[in-house]
CSV table of N, CA, C and O in Angstrom, one decimal:
chain,number,residue,atom,x,y,z
A,1,MET,N,28.8,-82.1,-230.8
A,1,MET,CA,29.7,-82.3,-229.0
A,1,MET,C,31.5,-83.2,-229.8
A,1,MET,O,32.5,-82.6,-229.0
A,2,GLU,N,32.3,-84.0,-230.5
A,2,GLU,CA,32.4,-84.6,-230.9
A,2,GLU,C,33.9,-83.6,-231.9
A,2,GLU,O,35.3,-83.8,-230.7
A,3,ASN,N,33.4,-82.0,-232.2
A,3,ASN,CA,34.3,-81.3,-232.4
A,3,ASN,C,34.7,-80.5,-231.4
A,3,ASN,O,35.8,-80.1,-231.2
A,4,ALA,N,33.6,-80.4,-230.8
A,4,ALA,CA,34.1,-80.1,-229.6
A,4,ALA,C,35.3,-79.9,-227.9
A,4,ALA,O,36.3,-79.0,-227.3
A,5,ALA,N,35.4,-81.7,-228.7
A,5,ALA,CA,35.9,-82.2,-226.8
A,5,ALA,C,37.3,-82.2,-227.8
A,5,ALA,O,38.0,-81.4,-227.3
A,6,LYS,N,37.4,-82.7,-229.5
A,6,LYS,CA,39.0,-83.0,-229.3
A,6,LYS,C,39.7,-81.3,-229.4
A,6,LYS,O,40.5,-81.3,-229.1
A,7,ALA,N,38.6,-80.5,-229.6
A,7,ALA,CA,39.0,-78.8,-229.8
A,7,ALA,C,39.7,-78.3,-228.2
A,7,ALA,O,40.7,-77.8,-228.4
A,8,VAL,N,39.0,-78.7,-227.5
A,8,VAL,CA,39.5,-78.7,-226.0
A,8,VAL,C,40.8,-79.0,-225.5
A,8,VAL,O,41.7,-78.7,-225.2
A,9,VAL,N,40.7,-80.5,-225.8
A,9,VAL,CA,42.7,-81.7,-225.9
A,9,VAL,C,43.4,-80.5,-226.8
A,9,VAL,O,44.6,-80.3,-226.1
A,10,GLU,N,43.2,-79.9,-228.2
A,10,GLU,CA,43.9,-79.8,-228.9
A,10,GLU,C,44.1,-78.3,-228.2
A,10,GLU,O,45.6,-78.0,-228.5
A,11,LYS,N,43.7,-77.2,-227.5
A,11,LYS,CA,44.4,-76.0,-227.3
A,11,LYS,C,45.3,-76.4,-225.8
A,11,LYS,O,45.7,-75.4,-225.8
A,12,MET,N,44.9,-77.8,-225.2
A,12,MET,CA,45.7,-78.3,-224.3
A,12,MET,C,46.7,-78.5,-224.9
A,12,MET,O,48.0,-78.0,-224.1
A,13,PHE,N,46.8,-79.0,-225.7
A,13,PHE,CA,47.7,-79.5,-226.6
A,13,PHE,C,49.1,-78.4,-227.6
A,13,PHE,O,50.6,-78.1,-227.1
A,14,ALA,N,48.0,-77.6,-227.2
A,14,ALA,CA,49.1,-75.8,-227.6
A,14,ALA,C,49.2,-75.7,-226.3
A,14,ALA,O,50.5,-74.5,-226.6
A,15,ALA,N,48.7,-75.6,-225.0
A,15,ALA,CA,49.6,-74.9,-224.2
A,15,ALA,C,50.3,-75.6,-223.5
A,15,ALA,O,51.4,-75.2,-223.3
A,16,PHE,N,50.6,-76.6,-223.8
A,16,PHE,CA,51.3,-77.5,-222.9
A,16,PHE,C,52.3,-77.3,-224.2
A,16,PHE,O,54.3,-77.4,-223.5
A,17,SER,N,52.5,-77.4,-225.2
A,17,SER,CA,54.0,-77.3,-226.1
A,17,SER,C,54.5,-75.4,-226.2
A,17,SER,O,55.6,-75.8,-226.6
A,18,VAL,N,54.2,-74.8,-225.9
A,18,VAL,CA,54.5,-73.3,-225.4
A,18,VAL,C,55.6,-73.6,-223.7
A,18,VAL,O,55.9,-72.5,-223.6
A,19,GLY,N,55.0,-73.9,-223.4
A,19,GLY,CA,54.7,-74.0,-221.6
A,19,GLY,C,54.3,-73.2,-221.1
A,19,GLY,O,54.5,-73.1,-219.7
A,20,ASN,N,52.8,-73.0,-221.2
A,20,ASN,CA,52.3,-72.3,-220.4
A,20,ASN,C,51.2,-72.7,-219.4
A,20,ASN,O,50.1,-73.6,-220.3
A,21,VAL,N,51.5,-73.0,-218.3
A,21,VAL,CA,50.6,-73.9,-217.6
A,21,VAL,C,50.0,-73.5,-216.9
A,21,VAL,O,48.9,-74.0,-217.2
A,22,GLU,N,49.3,-72.1,-216.9
A,22,GLU,CA,48.6,-71.3,-216.5
A,22,GLU,C,47.2,-71.3,-217.8
A,22,GLU,O,46.2,-71.8,-217.8
A,23,GLU,N,47.3,-71.7,-218.4
A,23,GLU,CA,46.1,-72.5,-219.3
A,23,GLU,C,46.5,-73.3,-220.0
A,23,GLU,O,45.7,-73.4,-220.5
A,24,PHE,N,47.2,-74.4,-219.7
A,24,PHE,CA,46.9,-76.0,-219.5
A,24,PHE,C,45.6,-75.6,-218.6
A,24,PHE,O,44.9,-77.1,-218.5
A,25,VAL,N,46.0,-75.7,-217.4
A,25,VAL,CA,45.2,-76.0,-216.7
A,25,VAL,C,43.6,-75.2,-216.4
A,25,VAL,O,42.7,-76.0,-216.0
A,26,GLU,N,43.5,-74.3,-217.7
A,26,GLU,CA,42.7,-73.5,-217.6
A,26,GLU,C,41.2,-74.3,-218.3
A,26,GLU,O,40.4,-74.8,-218.9
A,27,THR,N,42.2,-75.6,-219.2
A,27,THR,CA,41.8,-76.7,-220.0
A,27,THR,C,40.6,-78.2,-219.4
A,27,THR,O,40.2,-78.9,-219.2
A,28,VAL,N,41.3,-78.2,-217.9
A,28,VAL,CA,40.6,-79.2,-216.5
A,28,VAL,C,39.6,-79.0,-215.5
A,28,VAL,O,39.8,-77.7,-215.1
A,29,SER,N,39.3,-80.1,-215.5
A,29,SER,CA,38.0,-79.9,-214.4
A,29,SER,C,38.8,-79.0,-213.6
A,29,SER,O,39.3,-79.9,-213.2
A,30,ASN,N,37.2,-79.2,-212.4
A,30,ASN,CA,38.2,-78.9,-210.6
A,30,ASN,C,38.8,-80.2,-210.7
A,30,ASN,O,39.4,-81.0,-209.5
A,31,ASP,N,38.0,-81.6,-210.6
A,31,ASP,CA,38.0,-82.8,-210.3
A,31,ASP,C,38.7,-83.5,-211.2
A,31,ASP,O,38.5,-84.8,-211.9
A,32,THR,N,39.1,-83.3,-212.0
A,32,THR,CA,39.8,-83.9,-213.4
A,32,THR,C,40.7,-84.8,-212.9
A,32,THR,O,41.8,-84.6,-210.8
A,33,VAL,N,40.6,-86.1,-212.7
A,33,VAL,CA,41.9,-87.5,-212.8
A,33,VAL,C,42.9,-87.4,-213.8
A,33,VAL,O,42.0,-87.5,-214.7
A,34,TRP,N,44.1,-87.6,-214.0
A,34,TRP,CA,45.2,-88.0,-214.7
A,34,TRP,C,46.1,-88.7,-214.1
A,34,TRP,O,46.6,-88.3,-213.0
A,35,ILE,N,45.8,-89.7,-215.1
A,35,ILE,CA,46.1,-91.0,-214.3
A,35,ILE,C,47.7,-91.6,-215.6
A,35,ILE,O,46.9,-91.4,-216.6
A,36,TYR,N,48.6,-91.7,-214.7
A,36,TYR,CA,49.5,-91.5,-216.2
A,36,TYR,C,50.4,-93.2,-215.5
A,36,TYR,O,50.5,-94.1,-214.6
A,37,HIS,N,50.3,-94.5,-216.7
A,37,HIS,CA,50.7,-95.6,-216.2
A,37,HIS,C,52.1,-96.5,-216.0
A,37,HIS,O,52.8,-97.3,-216.0
A,38,GLY,N,53.3,-95.2,-216.3
A,38,GLY,CA,54.5,-94.7,-216.1
A,38,GLY,C,54.8,-96.3,-217.5
A,38,GLY,O,53.8,-96.6,-218.4
A,39,THR,N,56.0,-95.8,-217.7
A,39,THR,CA,57.1,-96.6,-219.1
A,39,THR,C,57.5,-97.3,-218.2
A,39,THR,O,58.6,-97.1,-216.9
A,40,GLN,N,58.9,-98.0,-219.0
A,40,GLN,CA,60.2,-98.6,-218.6
A,40,GLN,C,61.3,-97.6,-218.0
A,40,GLN,O,62.0,-97.7,-216.9
A,41,VAL,N,61.0,-96.2,-217.5
A,41,VAL,CA,62.0,-95.6,-217.4
A,41,VAL,C,61.3,-94.7,-217.0
A,41,VAL,O,62.0,-94.1,-215.9
A,42,ILE,N,59.1,-94.3,-216.6
A,42,ILE,CA,58.9,-93.1,-215.8
A,42,ILE,C,58.3,-93.9,-215.2
A,42,ILE,O,57.5,-94.8,-215.3
A,43,PRO,N,58.3,-92.8,-213.9
A,43,PRO,CA,56.9,-93.3,-212.5
A,43,PRO,C,55.6,-93.7,-213.2
A,43,PRO,O,55.6,-92.6,-214.1
A,44,LYS,N,54.7,-94.2,-212.7
A,44,LYS,CA,53.6,-94.3,-212.7
A,44,LYS,C,53.2,-93.0,-211.9
A,44,LYS,O,53.8,-92.3,-211.1
A,45,GLY,N,52.2,-92.2,-212.0
A,45,GLY,CA,51.4,-91.5,-210.8
A,45,GLY,C,49.6,-91.3,-211.2
A,45,GLY,O,49.6,-91.2,-212.5
A,46,ILE,N,49.0,-90.4,-210.1
A,46,ILE,CA,47.8,-90.0,-210.2
A,46,ILE,C,47.8,-88.8,-209.6
A,46,ILE,O,48.3,-88.4,-208.7
A,47,TYR,N,46.8,-87.8,-210.4
A,47,TYR,CA,47.0,-87.0,-209.8
A,47,TYR,C,45.8,-86.0,-210.1
A,47,TYR,O,44.7,-86.5,-211.3
A,48,GLU,N,45.2,-85.1,-209.0
A,48,GLU,CA,43.8,-85.1,-209.1
A,48,GLU,C,43.7,-83.6,-208.3
A,48,GLU,O,44.0,-83.3,-208.3
A,49,GLY,N,42.7,-82.9,-209.5
A,49,GLY,CA,42.2,-81.4,-209.2
A,49,GLY,C,43.0,-81.1,-210.3
A,49,GLY,O,43.9,-81.2,-210.7
A,50,LYS,N,43.4,-79.5,-210.3
A,50,LYS,CA,43.9,-78.3,-211.0
A,50,LYS,C,44.7,-78.9,-211.0
A,50,LYS,O,46.0,-78.4,-211.1
A,51,GLU,N,45.1,-78.5,-209.4
A,51,GLU,CA,46.8,-78.6,-208.6
A,51,GLU,C,47.2,-79.6,-209.2
A,51,GLU,O,48.9,-79.5,-209.1
A,52,GLY,N,46.3,-81.1,-208.7
A,52,GLY,CA,46.8,-82.6,-209.9
A,52,GLY,C,47.6,-82.4,-210.5
A,52,GLY,O,48.8,-83.0,-211.3
A,53,ALA,N,47.0,-82.1,-211.4
A,53,ALA,CA,46.9,-82.2,-213.5
A,53,ALA,C,48.5,-80.4,-213.2
A,53,ALA,O,49.7,-80.9,-214.0
A,54,ARG,N,48.5,-79.8,-212.7
A,54,ARG,CA,49.8,-78.8,-212.7
A,54,ARG,C,50.5,-79.1,-212.5
A,54,ARG,O,51.2,-79.3,-213.1
A,55,ARG,N,50.7,-80.1,-211.2
A,55,ARG,CA,51.7,-80.9,-210.8
A,55,ARG,C,52.6,-81.7,-212.1
A,55,ARG,O,53.7,-82.0,-212.1
A,56,PHE,N,51.2,-82.7,-212.8
A,56,PHE,CA,51.4,-83.2,-213.0
A,56,PHE,C,52.6,-82.4,-214.9
A,56,PHE,O,54.0,-83.5,-215.5
A,57,ILE,N,51.7,-81.5,-215.4
A,57,ILE,CA,52.8,-80.9,-216.3
A,57,ILE,C,53.9,-80.7,-215.6
A,57,ILE,O,54.6,-79.5,-216.5
A,58,ASN,N,53.9,-79.7,-214.9
A,58,ASN,CA,54.8,-79.1,-214.1
A,58,ASN,C,56.3,-80.3,-214.2
A,58,ASN,O,57.7,-79.8,-214.6
A,59,GLY,N,56.0,-80.6,-213.2
A,59,GLY,CA,57.2,-82.5,-213.4
A,59,GLY,C,57.2,-82.1,-214.5
A,59,GLY,O,58.9,-82.6,-214.9
A,60,ILE,N,56.7,-82.1,-216.0
A,60,ILE,CA,57.0,-83.3,-217.3
A,60,ILE,C,57.7,-82.1,-217.4
A,60,ILE,O,59.5,-81.9,-217.8
A,61,LEU,N,57.8,-80.2,-217.2
A,61,LEU,CA,58.3,-79.6,-218.0
A,61,LEU,C,59.8,-78.9,-216.8
A,61,LEU,O,61.2,-78.4,-217.7
A,62,LYS,N,59.7,-78.8,-216.0
A,62,LYS,CA,60.5,-78.6,-215.0
A,62,LYS,C,62.2,-80.2,-215.5
A,62,LYS,O,63.6,-79.7,-215.5
A,63,GLY,N,61.8,-81.0,-215.6
A,63,GLY,CA,62.2,-82.4,-215.6
A,63,GLY,C,63.1,-82.9,-217.5
A,63,GLY,O,63.6,-83.3,-216.9
A,64,THR,N,62.5,-82.2,-217.8
A,64,THR,CA,62.8,-82.0,-219.7
A,64,THR,C,62.7,-81.3,-220.3
A,64,THR,O,61.9,-81.0,-219.9
A,65,GLU,N,64.0,-81.1,-220.9
A,65,GLU,CA,63.7,-80.4,-222.6
A,65,GLU,C,63.0,-81.2,-223.8
A,65,GLU,O,62.7,-82.8,-224.2
A,66,ILE,N,61.7,-80.9,-224.0
A,66,ILE,CA,60.7,-81.3,-224.9
A,66,ILE,C,61.8,-81.4,-226.4
A,66,ILE,O,61.4,-80.2,-226.3
A,67,ILE,N,62.3,-82.1,-227.4
A,67,ILE,CA,62.7,-81.9,-228.3
A,67,ILE,C,62.3,-82.4,-228.9
A,67,ILE,O,62.0,-80.9,-230.6
A,68,SER,N,60.5,-83.1,-229.0
A,68,SER,CA,59.8,-83.1,-230.0
A,68,SER,C,57.9,-83.5,-229.6
A,68,SER,O,58.7,-84.7,-228.3
A,69,PHE,N,57.2,-83.7,-229.8
A,69,PHE,CA,56.0,-83.3,-229.4
A,69,PHE,C,55.0,-83.8,-230.1
A,69,PHE,O,54.3,-82.6,-231.0
A,70,GLU,N,54.5,-84.8,-230.3
A,70,GLU,CA,53.8,-85.1,-231.8
A,70,GLU,C,52.6,-86.4,-231.6
A,70,GLU,O,52.5,-87.3,-232.0
A,71,PRO,N,51.4,-85.2,-230.9
A,71,PRO,CA,49.4,-86.0,-231.8
A,71,PRO,C,49.8,-86.5,-233.1
A,71,PRO,O,50.0,-85.8,-233.9
A,72,GLN,N,49.9,-88.1,-233.5
A,72,GLN,CA,49.6,-88.1,-234.6
A,72,GLN,C,48.5,-88.9,-235.2
A,72,GLN,O,47.8,-88.3,-236.4
A,73,GLN,N,47.2,-89.0,-234.2
A,73,GLN,CA,46.1,-89.5,-234.4
A,73,GLN,C,45.0,-88.8,-233.9
A,73,GLN,O,44.9,-89.6,-232.0
A,74,TYR,N,44.6,-88.9,-233.7
A,74,TYR,CA,42.5,-87.6,-232.8
A,74,TYR,C,41.4,-89.1,-233.4
A,74,TYR,O,41.2,-90.0,-234.6
A,75,ILE,N,41.5,-89.9,-232.6
A,75,ILE,CA,39.8,-91.2,-232.7
A,75,ILE,C,38.7,-90.0,-231.6
A,75,ILE,O,39.3,-90.1,-230.4
A,76,VAL,N,37.9,-90.1,-232.2
A,76,VAL,CA,36.8,-88.9,-231.2
A,76,VAL,C,35.3,-89.6,-231.3
A,76,VAL,O,34.9,-90.2,-232.3
A,77,GLU,N,34.7,-89.6,-230.0
A,77,GLU,CA,33.7,-90.8,-230.3
A,77,GLU,C,32.8,-89.8,-228.9
A,77,GLU,O,33.7,-90.0,-228.0
A,78,GLY,N,32.0,-88.7,-229.2
A,78,GLY,CA,31.1,-88.1,-228.5
A,78,GLY,C,31.6,-87.9,-227.2
A,78,GLY,O,33.0,-86.0,-228.4
A,79,ASN,N,32.8,-87.9,-225.8
A,79,ASN,CA,33.1,-86.8,-225.6
A,79,ASN,C,34.3,-87.0,-225.1
A,79,ASN,O,35.3,-87.2,-224.5
A,80,ASN,N,34.6,-88.5,-225.8
A,80,ASN,CA,36.0,-89.3,-225.8
A,80,ASN,C,37.2,-88.7,-227.1
A,80,ASN,O,36.4,-89.0,-228.1
A,81,VAL,N,38.5,-89.0,-226.3
A,81,VAL,CA,39.4,-88.5,-227.5
A,81,VAL,C,40.4,-89.2,-227.4
A,81,VAL,O,40.8,-89.6,-226.0
A,82,VAL,N,40.4,-90.2,-228.3
A,82,VAL,CA,41.8,-91.2,-228.1
A,82,VAL,C,43.1,-90.4,-228.8
A,82,VAL,O,42.9,-90.5,-230.1
A,83,VAL,N,43.8,-90.2,-228.1
A,83,VAL,CA,45.1,-89.8,-228.8
A,83,VAL,C,45.9,-90.2,-229.0
A,83,VAL,O,46.7,-90.9,-228.1
A,84,LEU,N,47.0,-90.6,-230.1
A,84,LEU,CA,48.1,-91.6,-230.1
A,84,LEU,C,49.4,-90.7,-231.1
A,84,LEU,O,48.8,-90.0,-231.9
A,85,GLY,N,50.0,-90.7,-230.3
A,85,GLY,CA,51.8,-90.0,-231.1
A,85,GLY,C,53.0,-90.0,-229.8
A,85,GLY,O,52.9,-91.5,-229.5
A,86,GLN,N,53.4,-90.0,-230.0
A,86,GLN,CA,55.7,-90.3,-229.9
A,86,GLN,C,55.5,-88.6,-230.1
A,86,GLN,O,55.0,-87.3,-229.5
A,87,GLU,N,56.8,-88.9,-228.8
A,87,GLU,CA,58.1,-87.5,-228.2
A,87,GLU,C,59.8,-88.1,-228.3
A,87,GLU,O,59.5,-89.2,-228.0
A,88,HIS,N,60.0,-86.8,-228.3
A,88,HIS,CA,61.2,-87.7,-227.6
A,88,HIS,C,61.6,-86.0,-227.0
A,88,HIS,O,61.4,-84.8,-227.2
A,89,GLN,N,61.6,-87.1,-225.4
A,89,GLN,CA,62.3,-86.0,-224.6
A,89,GLN,C,64.0,-85.6,-224.3
A,89,GLN,O,64.7,-86.8,-224.0
A,90,ARG,N,64.9,-84.7,-223.3
A,90,ARG,CA,66.2,-85.1,-222.8
A,90,ARG,C,65.6,-84.7,-221.1
A,90,ARG,O,65.3,-83.6,-220.8
A,91,VAL,N,66.4,-85.5,-220.5
A,91,VAL,CA,66.3,-85.8,-219.4
A,91,VAL,C,66.8,-84.4,-218.4
A,91,VAL,O,68.3,-84.7,-219.4
A,92,ARG,N,67.0,-83.9,-217.9
A,92,ARG,CA,67.8,-82.6,-217.1
A,92,ARG,C,68.9,-82.5,-216.5
A,92,ARG,O,69.5,-82.0,-217.2
A,93,ARG,N,68.3,-83.4,-215.8
A,93,ARG,CA,69.6,-84.0,-215.0
A,93,ARG,C,70.4,-85.0,-215.2
A,93,ARG,O,71.5,-84.5,-214.6
A,94,SER,N,70.1,-86.0,-215.9
A,94,SER,CA,71.2,-86.7,-216.3
A,94,SER,C,71.5,-86.1,-218.3
A,94,SER,O,73.0,-86.8,-218.6
A,95,GLY,N,70.9,-85.7,-218.7
A,95,GLY,CA,71.0,-85.5,-220.4
A,95,GLY,C,71.2,-87.0,-221.5
A,95,GLY,O,71.1,-87.0,-222.7
A,96,LYS,N,70.7,-88.1,-220.6
A,96,LYS,CA,69.5,-88.9,-221.3
A,96,LYS,C,68.2,-88.4,-222.0
A,96,LYS,O,68.1,-87.8,-222.0
A,97,GLU,N,68.8,-88.8,-223.4
A,97,GLU,CA,67.3,-89.2,-224.0
A,97,GLU,C,66.6,-89.9,-224.3
A,97,GLU,O,66.2,-90.7,-224.5
A,98,LEU,N,65.2,-89.9,-224.7
A,98,LEU,CA,63.9,-90.7,-224.4
A,98,LEU,C,63.2,-90.4,-225.3
A,98,LEU,O,63.2,-89.2,-226.2
A,99,LYS,N,62.9,-91.9,-226.5
A,99,LYS,CA,61.8,-90.6,-227.3
A,99,LYS,C,60.4,-92.5,-226.7
A,99,LYS,O,60.8,-93.4,-226.4
A,100,GLN,N,59.1,-92.4,-226.4
A,100,GLN,CA,57.7,-92.3,-226.1
A,100,GLN,C,57.0,-92.5,-227.2
A,100,GLN,O,56.9,-91.6,-227.9
A,101,LYS,N,56.4,-93.4,-227.2
A,101,LYS,CA,55.0,-93.8,-227.9
A,101,LYS,C,53.8,-94.2,-226.5
A,101,LYS,O,54.6,-94.4,-226.2
A,102,TRP,N,52.6,-92.9,-227.3
A,102,TRP,CA,51.8,-93.2,-226.1
A,102,TRP,C,51.0,-93.3,-226.6
A,102,TRP,O,50.6,-92.9,-227.9
A,103,VAL,N,49.7,-94.0,-225.9
A,103,VAL,CA,47.8,-93.3,-226.1
A,103,VAL,C,47.3,-93.0,-224.8
A,103,VAL,O,47.5,-93.1,-224.3
A,104,GLN,N,46.7,-91.6,-225.0
A,104,GLN,CA,46.0,-91.0,-224.3
A,104,GLN,C,44.3,-90.8,-224.1
A,104,GLN,O,43.7,-90.6,-225.5
A,105,VAL,N,43.7,-91.2,-223.2
A,105,VAL,CA,42.3,-91.1,-223.5
A,105,VAL,C,42.0,-89.8,-222.6
A,105,VAL,O,41.9,-90.0,-221.7
A,106,TYR,N,40.9,-89.1,-222.8
A,106,TYR,CA,40.3,-88.5,-222.8
A,106,TYR,C,38.9,-87.9,-222.4
A,106,TYR,O,38.3,-88.9,-223.5
A,107,THR,N,38.7,-87.7,-221.9
A,107,THR,CA,36.8,-87.4,-221.2
A,107,THR,C,36.5,-86.2,-220.9
A,107,THR,O,37.5,-85.5,-220.2
A,108,VAL,N,36.2,-85.3,-222.0
A,108,VAL,CA,35.8,-83.4,-222.4
A,108,VAL,C,34.3,-83.7,-221.7
A,108,VAL,O,33.7,-84.5,-222.1
A,109,GLU,N,34.1,-82.7,-220.7
A,109,GLU,CA,32.7,-82.7,-219.8
A,109,GLU,C,32.2,-80.9,-219.4
A,109,GLU,O,33.5,-80.4,-220.0
A,110,ASN,N,31.3,-80.4,-220.0
A,110,ASN,CA,31.5,-78.8,-220.8
A,110,ASN,C,32.3,-78.1,-220.3
A,110,ASN,O,33.0,-77.3,-220.2
A,111,ASN,N,33.4,-78.4,-221.1
A,111,ASN,CA,34.0,-78.4,-222.6
A,111,ASN,C,35.6,-78.1,-221.4
A,111,ASN,O,36.3,-77.5,-222.0
A,112,LEU,N,35.6,-78.9,-219.8
A,112,LEU,CA,36.8,-79.1,-219.9
A,112,LEU,C,37.8,-81.1,-220.3
A,112,LEU,O,36.5,-81.3,-219.6
A,113,ILE,N,38.4,-80.7,-219.3
A,113,ILE,CA,39.2,-82.0,-219.1
A,113,ILE,C,38.9,-82.7,-218.2
A,113,ILE,O,39.5,-82.3,-217.2
A,114,SER,N,37.8,-83.7,-217.8
A,114,SER,CA,37.7,-84.5,-216.6
A,114,SER,C,38.5,-85.5,-216.2
A,114,SER,O,38.4,-86.0,-214.9
A,115,ARG,N,38.8,-85.8,-217.3
A,115,ARG,CA,39.7,-87.7,-216.7
A,115,ARG,C,41.5,-87.6,-218.3
A,115,ARG,O,40.3,-87.7,-219.4
A,116,MET,N,42.1,-88.2,-217.9
A,116,MET,CA,42.9,-87.8,-219.0
A,116,MET,C,43.6,-89.4,-218.5
A,116,MET,O,44.4,-89.2,-217.6
A,117,GLU,N,43.8,-90.5,-219.3
A,117,GLU,CA,45.1,-91.4,-218.8
A,117,GLU,C,45.2,-92.0,-219.9
A,117,GLU,O,45.2,-92.1,-220.7
A,118,GLU,N,47.3,-91.9,-219.3
A,118,GLU,CA,48.1,-92.6,-221.0
A,118,GLU,C,49.2,-93.9,-220.3
A,118,GLU,O,48.9,-94.1,-218.8
A,119,PHE,N,48.9,-94.8,-221.2
A,119,PHE,CA,49.3,-95.1,-221.6
A,119,PHE,C,50.9,-95.2,-222.6
A,119,PHE,O,50.4,-95.0,-223.9
A,120,ALA,N,52.4,-96.2,-222.4
A,120,ALA,CA,52.8,-95.5,-222.7
A,120,ALA,C,54.5,-96.1,-223.0
A,120,ALA,O,54.0,-97.2,-222.4
A,121,THR,N,54.9,-96.3,-223.8
A,121,THR,CA,56.2,-97.7,-224.1
A,121,THR,C,57.8,-96.2,-224.1
A,121,THR,O,57.7,-95.1,-224.9
A,122,SER,N,58.8,-96.2,-223.5
A,122,SER,CA,59.9,-95.3,-223.3
A,122,SER,C,60.9,-96.4,-223.5
A,122,SER,O,60.9,-97.8,-223.0
A,123,GLU,N,62.6,-96.1,-224.7
A,123,GLU,CA,63.2,-96.3,-224.5
A,123,GLU,C,64.0,-94.9,-224.2
A,123,GLU,O,64.0,-94.1,-224.8
A,124,VAL,N,65.6,-95.5,-224.5
A,124,VAL,CA,65.9,-94.9,-223.9
A,124,VAL,C,67.0,-94.7,-225.0
A,124,VAL,O,67.6,-95.3,-225.8
A,125,VAL,N,67.4,-93.8,-226.0
A,125,VAL,CA,68.2,-93.0,-227.1
A,125,VAL,C,69.4,-92.5,-227.5
A,125,VAL,O,70.0,-93.3,-227.6
A,126,LYS,N,69.9,-92.0,-225.7
A,126,LYS,CA,71.8,-91.9,-225.7
A,126,LYS,C,71.6,-91.3,-224.2
A,126,LYS,O,70.5,-90.6,-223.6
A,127,GLU,N,72.3,-91.5,-224.0
A,127,GLU,CA,73.0,-92.2,-222.5
A,127,GLU,C,73.2,-90.6,-222.2
A,127,GLU,O,74.4,-90.1,-222.9
């Protein structure tokens, strides 16, 4: 079960990394809940269901250029996957560059992500 849960999260990350929104949405359950606690720069939000997950990912892809996205460590226990990572992005509207460190906590049920909760910190590295 642990390897299966990690594989689902890795599949979602792969879809995100190439900007494939449909493959991304295929990895989440109909009643998924995505909770983003926000950072010093990026506002918090709660996204529910497949359409909520679609809004979450589209907001990132349309609003920023991802310079790097690096899941660095996976901690897996049963159907829970905790991922520690970092990213570097450029805000399309302002040109500001941000770096973030984050912890994402996933629950995987029936080979689909039913919950994601992200805790992050960010800093502006270029105005």
